Coordinates of C-alpha atoms in Angstrom, one line a residue:
Chain A
M1 CA 24.1 -14.0 -13.7
K2 CA 20.4 -14.9 -14.7
S3 CA 18.5 -13.6 -17.9
N4 CA 16.5 -11.6 -15.8
S5 CA 18.9 -9.9 -13.8
V6 CA 19.9 -6.0 -15.0
G7 CA 23.4 -7.4 -15.5
I8 CA 26.4 -4.9 -14.2
V9 CA 25.7 -1.4 -13.4
K10 CA 27.5 1.1 -11.9
T11 CA 26.6 3.9 -9.6
E12 CA 26.6 7.3 -11.0
L13 CA 27.5 10.4 -9.6
L14 CA 25.8 14.4 -10.6
H15 CA 27.6 16.6 -9.2
V16 CA 25.3 20.2 -8.7
P17 CA 28.4 23.3 -8.1
G18 CA 25.4 25.5 -7.0
P19 CA 24.1 26.1 -3.1
F20 CA 21.0 24.0 -2.2
M21 CA 19.0 25.1 -0.1
F22 CA 17.2 22.5 2.5
D23 CA 13.4 23.5 4.0
N24 CA 15.1 25.0 7.3
G25 CA 16.2 27.5 5.6
E26 CA 20.0 26.5 5.6
T27 CA 22.2 25.5 2.9
I28 CA 24.8 23.7 1.4
S29 CA 27.2 25.3 -1.0
E30 CA 27.4 22.3 -3.8
L31 CA 25.3 18.8 -3.7
D32 CA 26.2 15.5 -4.9
I33 CA 23.4 12.6 -6.0
A34 CA 24.8 9.3 -6.6
Y35 CA 22.2 7.2 -8.8
E36 CA 21.6 4.8 -10.9
K37 CA 19.5 3.6 -13.6
Y38 CA 18.6 1.0 -15.8
G39 CA 16.0 0.7 -19.0
R40 CA 16.1 2.9 -21.4
L41 CA 13.9 6.4 -21.4
S42 CA 11.0 6.3 -24.4
P43 CA 11.5 8.8 -26.9
E44 CA 7.9 9.9 -25.0
R45 CA 9.9 10.2 -22.3
D46 CA 6.8 8.5 -20.3
N47 CA 8.3 5.4 -18.8
V48 CA 10.5 6.6 -15.6
I49 CA 9.9 5.0 -12.5
L50 CA 11.7 6.8 -9.6
I51 CA 12.4 4.4 -6.5
A52 CA 12.7 5.7 -3.6
H53 CA 15.2 3.9 -0.7
A54 CA 14.5 3.4 3.4
L55 CA 16.6 4.4 6.0
S56 CA 19.2 1.9 4.6
G57 CA 19.5 1.8 1.6
D58 CA 21.2 3.4 -1.8
A59 CA 21.2 3.9 -5.1
H60 CA 21.8 0.3 -5.6
V61 CA 19.0 -1.5 -6.2
A62 CA 19.6 -3.8 -9.0
G63 CA 21.9 -5.7 -10.9
F64 CA 25.7 -6.1 -9.8
H65 CA 28.8 -3.7 -9.6
S66 CA 30.8 -6.6 -11.0
S67 CA 31.2 -10.1 -12.1
I68 CA 32.5 -11.2 -8.8
E69 CA 30.0 -9.3 -7.0
K70 CA 27.7 -11.9 -4.4
K71 CA 25.1 -9.9 -3.6
P72 CA 23.0 -8.0 -6.4
G73 CA 20.9 -4.3 -5.5
W74 CA 18.6 -4.3 -2.2
W75 CA 15.9 -4.8 -4.8
D76 CA 17.1 -6.7 -7.5
N77 CA 14.2 -9.4 -7.0
M78 CA 11.7 -7.1 -7.6
I79 CA 13.7 -4.9 -10.9
G80 CA 14.7 -6.0 -14.5
P81 CA 13.6 -7.8 -17.3
G82 CA 10.4 -9.5 -17.0
K83 CA 10.1 -8.5 -13.2
S84 CA 7.6 -6.3 -11.2
F85 CA 9.8 -2.7 -12.9
D86 CA 10.3 -4.7 -16.2
T87 CA 13.3 -3.0 -17.5
N88 CA 12.5 -3.6 -20.8
R89 CA 9.6 -1.2 -21.0
Y90 CA 10.3 1.3 -18.1
F91 CA 13.4 3.6 -17.2
V92 CA 14.1 2.8 -13.9
I93 CA 15.7 5.4 -11.4
C94 CA 17.2 5.3 -7.9
A95 CA 19.2 7.9 -6.2
N96 CA 20.8 8.0 -2.5
V97 CA 18.9 10.0 0.0
L98 CA 20.0 13.7 0.7
G99 CA 22.3 12.7 3.8
G100 CA 23.1 9.3 2.9
C101 CA 26.8 8.1 3.2
R102 CA 26.5 6.1 -0.1
G103 CA 27.5 8.7 -2.7
S104 CA 25.1 11.8 -2.2
T105 CA 26.3 14.6 0.4
G106 CA 25.9 14.2 3.8
P107 CA 27.3 14.5 7.0
A108 CA 30.7 12.5 6.3
S109 CA 30.8 14.8 3.0
I110 CA 33.8 17.5 3.0
N111 CA 32.3 20.8 4.0
P112 CA 33.8 23.1 1.0
L113 CA 34.0 26.4 3.0
T114 CA 36.0 24.2 5.5
G115 CA 37.9 21.3 4.3
M116 CA 36.8 19.5 6.7
P117 CA 33.7 16.9 6.9
Y118 CA 30.1 18.3 8.0
A119 CA 29.4 16.2 11.0
L120 CA 26.5 17.6 12.5
D121 CA 27.4 21.1 11.2
F122 CA 25.4 19.7 8.3
P123 CA 21.8 20.8 7.9
L124 CA 18.9 18.9 9.7
V125 CA 17.5 16.9 6.8
T126 CA 14.1 16.2 6.2
I127 CA 11.9 13.8 3.8
K128 CA 11.3 17.0 1.7
D129 CA 14.5 17.7 1.0
M130 CA 15.4 14.3 -0.3
V131 CA 12.5 14.5 -2.7
N132 CA 14.3 17.9 -3.8
A133 CA 17.4 16.9 -4.3
Q134 CA 15.7 13.8 -7.0
K135 CA 13.9 16.6 -8.2
I136 CA 17.6 18.5 -9.5
L137 CA 18.2 15.1 -10.3
L138 CA 15.4 14.6 -12.6
D139 CA 15.5 17.8 -14.3
H140 CA 19.6 16.6 -15.0
L141 CA 18.3 14.0 -16.6
R142 CA 15.6 16.1 -18.0
V143 CA 12.5 13.6 -16.9
N144 CA 9.6 15.9 -15.9
K145 CA 7.1 13.0 -16.4
L146 CA 7.3 10.3 -13.3
L147 CA 4.9 6.9 -14.8
S148 CA 5.5 6.1 -11.3
V149 CA 7.2 6.7 -7.8
V150 CA 7.7 3.6 -5.4
G151 CA 9.3 2.8 -2.3
G152 CA 8.8 1.0 0.9
S153 CA 9.4 2.0 4.2
M154 CA 10.8 5.5 4.6
G155 CA 11.0 5.4 0.6
G156 CA 7.0 5.3 0.9
M157 CA 7.2 8.7 2.7
Q158 CA 9.1 9.9 0.2
V159 CA 6.9 8.6 -2.1
L160 CA 3.5 10.3 -0.7
Q161 CA 5.8 13.4 -0.1
W162 CA 6.5 13.3 -4.3
A163 CA 2.7 13.3 -4.8
I164 CA 1.7 16.6 -2.8
S165 CA 5.4 18.1 -3.6
Y166 CA 5.2 17.9 -7.3
P167 CA 1.2 16.3 -8.0
E168 CA 2.2 17.6 -11.9
M169 CA 5.1 15.3 -12.5
V170 CA 3.4 12.5 -10.8
S171 CA 1.1 9.6 -12.8
S172 CA 0.9 6.9 -10.0
I173 CA 2.5 6.3 -6.0
I174 CA 3.2 2.9 -4.9
P175 CA 4.4 3.6 -1.0
I176 CA 4.8 0.3 0.6
A177 CA 4.6 -0.5 4.2
S178 CA 5.0 3.2 5.2
A179 CA 2.9 5.6 7.3
L180 CA 1.9 9.6 7.0
R181 CA 4.0 10.0 10.5
H182 CA 5.4 8.1 12.6
S183 CA 3.8 6.7 15.9
A184 CA 5.4 7.2 19.3
Q185 CA 6.4 3.7 19.1
Q186 CA 8.0 4.4 15.6
I187 CA 10.2 7.4 17.5
A188 CA 10.9 5.3 20.3
F189 CA 13.0 2.6 18.7
N190 CA 14.5 5.0 16.9
E191 CA 15.5 7.6 19.6
V192 CA 17.2 4.5 21.5
G193 CA 19.3 3.9 18.2
R194 CA 20.2 7.5 18.1
R195 CA 21.4 7.5 22.2
A196 CA 22.8 4.0 21.6
I197 CA 25.2 5.9 18.8
M198 CA 25.6 9.0 21.1
A199 CA 26.5 7.0 24.1
D200 CA 29.3 5.4 22.4
P201 CA 32.9 7.5 23.7
N202 CA 33.9 6.9 20.0
W203 CA 31.0 9.5 18.6
K204 CA 32.6 12.9 19.9
G205 CA 29.7 15.3 19.1
G206 CA 30.1 13.9 15.6
H207 CA 33.4 14.4 15.1
Y208 CA 35.2 11.0 14.3
Y209 CA 36.1 11.3 10.9
T210 CA 39.9 11.2 12.0
D211 CA 39.8 8.5 14.4
N212 CA 38.1 5.2 15.1
P213 CA 34.0 5.9 14.5
P214 CA 31.3 4.3 17.1
N215 CA 30.6 1.4 15.8
D216 CA 29.6 -0.1 18.7
G217 CA 26.9 2.6 19.0
L218 CA 25.9 1.5 15.5
A219 CA 25.9 -1.7 15.6
V220 CA 23.4 -2.1 18.1
A221 CA 21.3 0.9 16.4
R222 CA 21.2 -1.4 13.8
M223 CA 19.9 -4.8 15.9
I224 CA 17.4 -2.6 17.1
G225 CA 16.2 -1.8 13.9
H226 CA 16.4 -5.6 12.9
I227 CA 13.9 -6.9 15.6
T228 CA 11.4 -4.4 14.5
Y229 CA 12.2 -5.2 10.7
L230 CA 10.9 -9.2 11.7
S231 CA 8.0 -10.6 13.1
E232 CA 7.7 -12.6 16.5
D233 CA 6.5 -15.6 14.5
L234 CA 9.3 -15.4 11.7
M235 CA 11.9 -14.6 14.8
Q236 CA 10.7 -17.7 15.9
I237 CA 10.9 -20.3 13.0
K238 CA 14.7 -18.8 12.2
F239 CA 16.4 -19.1 15.2
G240 CA 14.0 -20.4 18.0
R241 CA 16.1 -21.0 21.0
Q242 CA 18.2 -22.7 18.6
D243 CA 21.4 -22.6 20.6
R244 CA 25.8 -22.7 19.5
G245 CA 26.4 -23.7 23.2
N246 CA 29.1 -21.6 24.5
R247 CA 26.5 -20.5 26.6
E248 CA 29.4 -20.7 30.0
K249 CA 31.6 -17.7 28.2
L250 CA 30.2 -14.9 30.4
F251 CA 27.4 -13.2 27.8
K252 CA 29.1 -14.2 24.5
P253 CA 26.3 -14.6 21.8
S254 CA 25.9 -17.8 21.9
F255 CA 21.7 -18.1 20.8
E256 CA 21.4 -18.3 16.8
V257 CA 19.5 -14.9 17.2
E258 CA 22.2 -13.4 19.2
H259 CA 24.7 -14.2 16.0
Y260 CA 22.3 -13.1 13.6
L261 CA 21.6 -9.5 15.5
D262 CA 25.4 -9.4 16.2
Y263 CA 26.2 -10.4 12.0
Q264 CA 23.5 -7.9 11.2
G265 CA 25.5 -5.0 13.3
E266 CA 28.9 -6.0 12.1
S267 CA 28.1 -5.6 8.6
F268 CA 26.3 -2.4 8.5
V269 CA 29.0 -0.6 10.6
Q270 CA 31.1 -1.3 7.2
R271 CA 29.2 0.7 4.9
F272 CA 27.1 3.3 7.0
D273 CA 28.0 6.8 8.5
A274 CA 26.9 7.5 11.9
N275 CA 26.0 10.6 11.7
S276 CA 23.9 9.5 8.5
Y277 CA 22.0 7.5 10.8
L278 CA 21.3 10.1 13.0
Y279 CA 20.1 12.3 10.3
I280 CA 17.8 9.8 8.6
T281 CA 16.5 8.2 11.8
N282 CA 15.6 12.2 12.7
A283 CA 13.9 12.5 9.2
L284 CA 11.6 10.3 9.6
D285 CA 10.3 11.5 12.5
D286 CA 9.8 14.5 11.8
F287 CA 8.2 13.3 8.4
N288 CA 4.8 14.3 9.3
L289 CA 2.4 14.7 6.2
N290 CA -1.1 14.9 7.7
V291 CA 0.2 18.9 8.5
E292 CA 1.1 19.1 5.0
L293 CA -2.0 17.6 3.9
A294 CA -4.2 19.6 5.8
R295 CA -3.2 22.9 4.1
T296 CA -3.1 21.3 0.6
P297 CA -6.3 21.8 -0.9
R298 CA -8.1 19.1 -3.2
L299 CA -6.5 19.9 -6.6
E300 CA -8.3 18.6 -10.1
L301 CA -4.2 17.0 -10.3
F302 CA -4.7 14.7 -7.7
N303 CA -8.2 13.5 -9.8
K304 CA -5.5 11.5 -11.8
I305 CA -3.0 10.2 -10.0
R306 CA -3.3 6.6 -9.6
C307 CA -2.2 5.3 -6.0
L308 CA -1.1 1.7 -4.7
V309 CA -1.0 1.5 -1.3
I310 CA 0.7 -1.9 0.0
S311 CA 1.0 -3.0 3.6
F312 CA 1.5 -6.4 5.5
T313 CA -0.3 -8.2 8.0
S314 CA 2.8 -9.5 10.1
D315 CA 4.3 -6.0 10.0
W316 CA 4.2 -4.4 13.6
L317 CA 6.8 -1.5 12.4
Y318 CA 4.5 -0.1 10.1
P319 CA 0.9 -1.7 10.8
S320 CA -1.3 -1.9 8.5
A321 CA -3.6 0.8 9.9
Q322 CA -0.9 3.1 9.3
S323 CA -1.4 2.6 5.3
K324 CA -5.5 2.4 5.5
E325 CA -4.6 6.2 7.3
I326 CA -3.0 6.6 4.3
V327 CA -5.3 5.8 2.1
R328 CA -8.3 7.6 3.8
Q329 CA -6.3 10.8 3.4
L330 CA -5.2 10.2 0.4
R331 CA -9.0 9.4 -0.9
G332 CA -10.2 12.8 0.6
K333 CA -7.8 14.8 -1.5
G334 CA -9.3 13.4 -4.9
F335 CA -6.4 10.0 -5.5
E336 CA -7.5 7.5 -6.9
V337 CA -6.3 4.6 -4.5
T338 CA -6.5 1.3 -4.7
Y339 CA -5.2 -0.8 -1.3
C340 CA -4.4 -4.1 -0.4
E341 CA -3.2 -5.8 2.8
V342 CA -0.5 -8.5 1.4
D343 CA -0.6 -11.5 3.8
S344 CA 2.8 -12.2 5.0
N345 CA 4.4 -13.8 8.4
H346 CA 8.0 -12.0 7.4
G347 CA 7.3 -8.5 9.2
H348 CA 7.8 -5.3 7.8
D349 CA 10.9 -7.1 5.9
A350 CA 8.4 -8.5 3.9
F351 CA 8.6 -5.8 1.5
L352 CA 11.8 -6.3 0.6
T353 CA 11.4 -10.6 0.8
D354 CA 7.5 -10.9 -0.4
I355 CA 7.9 -10.5 -4.1
E356 CA 5.2 -12.9 -5.3
T357 CA 2.5 -11.0 -4.8
Q358 CA 3.6 -7.5 -5.3
T359 CA 4.5 -8.3 -8.6
A360 CA 1.3 -9.5 -9.3
L361 CA -0.1 -6.4 -7.9
I362 CA 2.4 -3.8 -9.5
T363 CA 2.6 -5.2 -12.4
N364 CA -0.9 -5.0 -13.3
F365 CA -0.9 -1.9 -11.6
L366 CA 1.5 -0.2 -14.0
A367 CA 0.0 -1.8 -17.0
Q368 CA -3.1 0.3 -15.9
C369 CA -1.4 3.7 -15.1
R370 CA 0.3 3.7 -18.8
Q371 CA -2.3 3.2 -20.8
Chain B
M1 CA -19.2 -13.8 -21.9
T2 CA -22.8 -13.7 -21.3
V3 CA -23.6 -11.1 -19.1
P4 CA -25.8 -12.2 -16.1
E5 CA -29.1 -11.2 -15.8
N6 CA -28.8 -9.4 -12.3
Y7 CA -26.1 -6.9 -14.4
R8 CA -28.6 -6.0 -16.6
I9 CA -30.7 -5.1 -13.9
I10 CA -28.8 -3.2 -12.5
E11 CA -27.6 -1.2 -14.7
T12 CA -30.9 -0.3 -15.4
F13 CA -30.7 1.0 -11.8
V14 CA -27.2 3.2 -12.5
E15 CA -26.8 6.9 -13.9
P16 CA -24.4 6.8 -16.7
G17 CA -21.3 8.8 -15.2
S18 CA -22.4 8.5 -11.6
N19 CA -19.7 7.3 -8.4
V20 CA -20.6 3.7 -7.9
L21 CA -19.1 1.8 -4.7
D22 CA -19.3 -2.1 -5.2
L23 CA -19.3 -4.3 -1.7
G24 CA -17.8 -7.9 -2.2
C25 CA -17.5 -6.8 -5.7
G26 CA -15.1 -9.9 -6.2
N27 CA -13.2 -10.1 -9.3
G28 CA -14.6 -6.4 -10.5
D29 CA -16.9 -7.8 -13.2
L30 CA -20.2 -5.8 -12.5
L31 CA -18.0 -2.9 -12.1
A32 CA -15.6 -3.5 -15.7
Y33 CA -19.4 -4.2 -17.1
L34 CA -21.2 -1.1 -15.3
V35 CA -17.8 1.2 -16.6
D36 CA -18.6 -0.1 -20.0
R37 CA -21.8 0.5 -20.4
R38 CA -22.7 3.0 -17.8
K39 CA -19.3 5.0 -18.2
I40 CA -19.5 5.3 -13.8
K41 CA -16.3 5.7 -11.9
P42 CA -16.2 2.9 -10.2
T43 CA -14.3 1.8 -6.7
G44 CA -15.2 -1.7 -4.9
I45 CA -14.4 -3.4 -1.9
E46 CA -13.4 -6.8 -1.9
I47 CA -12.0 -9.0 1.1
S48 CA -9.7 -12.0 -1.5
M49 CA -6.5 -11.1 -3.0
A50 CA -7.6 -13.2 -6.0
G51 CA -10.4 -10.5 -6.2
V52 CA -8.6 -7.6 -5.4
L53 CA -5.4 -8.8 -8.0
S54 CA -8.4 -9.4 -11.0
C55 CA -10.1 -6.1 -10.1
V56 CA -6.0 -4.1 -10.3
S57 CA -5.6 -5.7 -13.7
K58 CA -9.1 -4.4 -14.9
G59 CA -8.2 -1.1 -13.6
L60 CA -10.3 -0.7 -11.1
M61 CA -9.9 1.2 -7.5
V62 CA -10.3 -1.8 -5.4
Y63 CA -10.1 -1.5 -1.1
Q64 CA -9.1 -5.0 0.5
G65 CA -11.2 -5.5 3.3
D66 CA -13.8 -6.3 5.4
I67 CA -16.9 -4.5 4.3
D68 CA -18.1 -3.2 7.9
E69 CA -14.9 -2.2 8.3
G70 CA -14.7 -0.3 4.7
L71 CA -17.7 1.6 5.1
K72 CA -16.8 3.6 7.9
D73 CA -14.4 5.9 6.2
Y74 CA -16.4 7.0 3.6
S75 CA -18.8 10.4 4.4
D76 CA -22.5 10.7 3.8
N77 CA -23.7 10.6 0.2
Y78 CA -20.0 10.0 -1.1
F79 CA -21.3 7.7 -3.6
D80 CA -24.2 7.8 -6.3
F81 CA -24.8 4.2 -5.6
V82 CA -23.8 1.5 -3.2
C83 CA -24.3 -2.2 -4.6
L84 CA -24.5 -5.1 -2.4
N85 CA -24.8 -8.4 -5.5
S86 CA -24.7 -11.6 -4.6
T87 CA -23.3 -10.8 -1.2
L88 CA -25.9 -10.0 1.2
E89 CA -25.7 -13.7 2.7
Y90 CA -22.0 -13.7 3.5
V91 CA -22.2 -10.0 6.0
H92 CA -22.2 -10.5 9.3
N93 CA -24.4 -7.7 10.1
A94 CA -26.2 -7.1 7.5
S95 CA -28.5 -4.3 9.5
L96 CA -25.7 -2.5 10.2
V97 CA -24.5 -2.9 6.4
L98 CA -27.6 -1.8 4.8
K99 CA -27.7 1.2 7.2
E100 CA -24.3 2.2 6.3
M101 CA -25.0 1.9 2.2
V102 CA -27.9 4.1 2.7
R103 CA -26.0 6.9 4.4
V104 CA -22.7 6.4 2.0
G105 CA -25.2 6.5 -1.2
R106 CA -27.3 8.8 -2.5
K107 CA -29.2 5.5 -3.8
A108 CA -28.8 1.7 -2.3
I109 CA -29.1 -1.3 -4.7
I110 CA -29.2 -4.7 -3.4
S111 CA -29.6 -8.1 -4.8
I112 CA -31.5 -10.7 -2.8
T113 CA -31.5 -14.8 -3.3
N114 CA -35.0 -15.7 -2.4
Y115 CA -34.3 -18.1 0.1
S116 CA -38.6 -18.0 0.5
S117 CA -39.4 -19.6 -2.6
L118 CA -42.1 -22.0 -3.2
S119 CA -39.2 -24.9 -3.6
G120 CA -37.5 -23.7 -0.3
R121 CA -40.7 -23.3 1.5
L122 CA -41.6 -27.0 -0.1
R123 CA -37.8 -28.3 1.3
F124 CA -38.5 -26.7 4.8
L125 CA -42.2 -28.5 5.1
F126 CA -41.2 -31.6 3.9
R127 CA -37.6 -32.0 4.5
G128 CA -37.0 -30.0 7.0
K129 CA -33.9 -28.9 5.5
L130 CA -33.0 -24.8 5.6
F131 CA -30.9 -23.5 2.9
G132 CA -27.3 -24.4 3.7
N133 CA -26.4 -26.2 6.3
Q134 CA -24.4 -24.1 8.7
L135 CA -23.3 -27.4 10.4
L136 CA -21.4 -28.1 6.8
N137 CA -19.6 -24.9 6.0
G138 CA -16.5 -25.1 6.4
N139 CA -16.0 -28.8 4.9
S140 CA -17.2 -27.3 1.3
G141 CA -14.9 -24.6 1.2
D142 CA -17.6 -22.2 0.9
S143 CA -18.3 -19.6 2.5
P144 CA -20.0 -19.4 5.3
I145 CA -23.6 -17.9 5.6
F146 CA -24.4 -15.9 7.9
S147 CA -27.5 -13.5 6.9
I148 CA -30.2 -15.4 5.5
I149 CA -33.3 -12.2 4.4
S150 CA -36.6 -12.7 2.4
F151 CA -37.7 -10.1 0.1
E152 CA -40.3 -9.8 2.9
D153 CA -37.5 -9.4 6.0
F154 CA -36.0 -6.6 3.7
K155 CA -39.4 -4.3 3.4
E156 CA -40.1 -4.9 6.7
F157 CA -36.9 -3.5 7.5
C158 CA -36.8 -0.8 4.9
N159 CA -40.1 0.6 6.2
L160 CA -39.3 0.6 9.9
N161 CA -36.6 3.2 9.1
G162 CA -38.3 4.9 7.0
Y163 CA -36.1 3.3 3.2
K164 CA -38.1 4.1 0.3
I165 CA -38.1 1.2 -2.1
E166 CA -37.7 2.9 -5.4
G167 CA -37.5 0.0 -7.5
E168 CA -38.3 -4.0 -7.7
I169 CA -37.0 -6.2 -10.4
H170 CA -37.1 -10.1 -10.1
T171 CA -34.6 -12.3 -12.3
K172 CA -37.1 -14.1 -14.5
S173 CA -37.0 -18.3 -14.8
L174 CA -40.7 -18.8 -14.9
P175 CA -43.6 -16.7 -17.6
G176 CA -43.7 -13.0 -16.7
F177 CA -47.5 -13.4 -16.0
L178 CA -46.7 -15.7 -13.0
L179 CA -43.9 -14.2 -12.0
T180 CA -45.6 -11.0 -11.8
L181 CA -48.4 -12.7 -9.7
Y182 CA -46.5 -14.8 -7.5
P183 CA -42.8 -13.2 -7.0
T184 CA -42.3 -13.9 -3.6
L185 CA -42.8 -17.6 -4.3
L186 CA -41.5 -18.0 -7.8
S187 CA -38.6 -15.5 -8.4
E188 CA -34.9 -16.7 -7.8
Q189 CA -33.5 -13.8 -7.0
A190 CA -34.8 -9.5 -6.8
I191 CA -33.4 -6.7 -7.1
F192 CA -34.4 -3.5 -5.4
L193 CA -33.0 -0.1 -5.8
F194 CA -33.8 1.6 -2.3
S195 CA -32.6 5.1 -0.5
K196 CA -33.4 7.3 2.1
E197 CA -36.9 9.0 1.8
S198 CA -35.6 12.3 1.9
S199 CA -34.0 12.5 -1.1

């Protein structure tokens, strides 16, 4: 293990026995929030950074769960001693989203009222609900000030929601490769993913928990996702027309890109719940901060919130134009906004892989925020 | 660090505490200087990542992008001052940018390198060489020059568009009295303060 790793970590669980009310008025009688935390909370409690994860992410953002675990947390290259989010200086928290399937309450959780999994009885989750659940966790940890809220993709949506819902708590925000709302194209890709799941005979209207889950449908949804996460350029460089030479076997994967997508699909179904995928992609498509911004007055509070908006040149799923719209809207409300378009050919995945420029930007940005 | 003379001149034009946009702000030195001296609220637009990184490390708000693109998002008179310092040459559509500066800023500040100086005129007269060779740009690694505008060109433009030139200060490389007599021949660079006539 490298010296810049946060080392062995564990996912903790906060159990909230009381009811949790969703934005649409529906409630669940109790709530679990899975989270990880790294670094030390300063005596002034002013060094907290909240990381918000994307569609398929979880609370395990850095370090290893055991000494034999091969893969570290999903943003390990950004979090640890001397990294962007330097755990020698900052106290970093990441929670699994509400509606997820990686420890926090979601459609696969047992409904205490019935003793059965919620399945589709789970209330429709919004980005705002995810943020409100995170707020409960922070209250529990007695954190009332966030030096920064950071996240890419769906994480960026939560970041933006944080600034509008709880501006008094937030000193700065870093939305990366994100959007104020999905475009028709983004909704369209999600819809194809959802239809793939629901068309799987194992889905059974969401009631598959005692039987075989709809793994084929979920794998297809994930494969579509992975196509949208890469740039055309990188896909060509990575796979081109490389072929394993078994094209005579009718319609079996032979091209490298086919094997890649198959692998991504197969490994995803091992760790993800199909109903969660439906709920979370629905939350993504439903999110529309423009509506909320239109009824939010220009607040004095906003003047003190610094924003670092980052996009990537080859990201066609969350294109730079959407980040520029974030800049325009936030600036209109009086936020202090800096915008950077990082040159990259990694597509949407760049926020996970293109670390060098992000590290330089974020390190300097956070240092200024803390002054 | 020695402060460039044009920074000092721009400082005299900028009111304390004002909202200042610097177009093509580079590494943010001018904005940082104005924050220090005039307590301005700084915003920069810069195309290079190196420049943007430097600005972020100085705590300046910066927008990475083209000048032409970056201005359209701002409403009329959004800024108190809009600066275009040592950047005019690299602007694709100088006329558009100048008009946008006057629109989004109550006042605009521009520094213009004197391409019609005596030495420039003599070089053209005797050697037939313009300032910089467009055909060689790109080989040298310098940014290509798009707009070569003389003091008189600029004044004519302001006159035709009804802009008021409220200040004109030349950087001094020669004794003051000579410069006063023949500014267009002898100065290296001039800084103009201009605005919509109505304001």
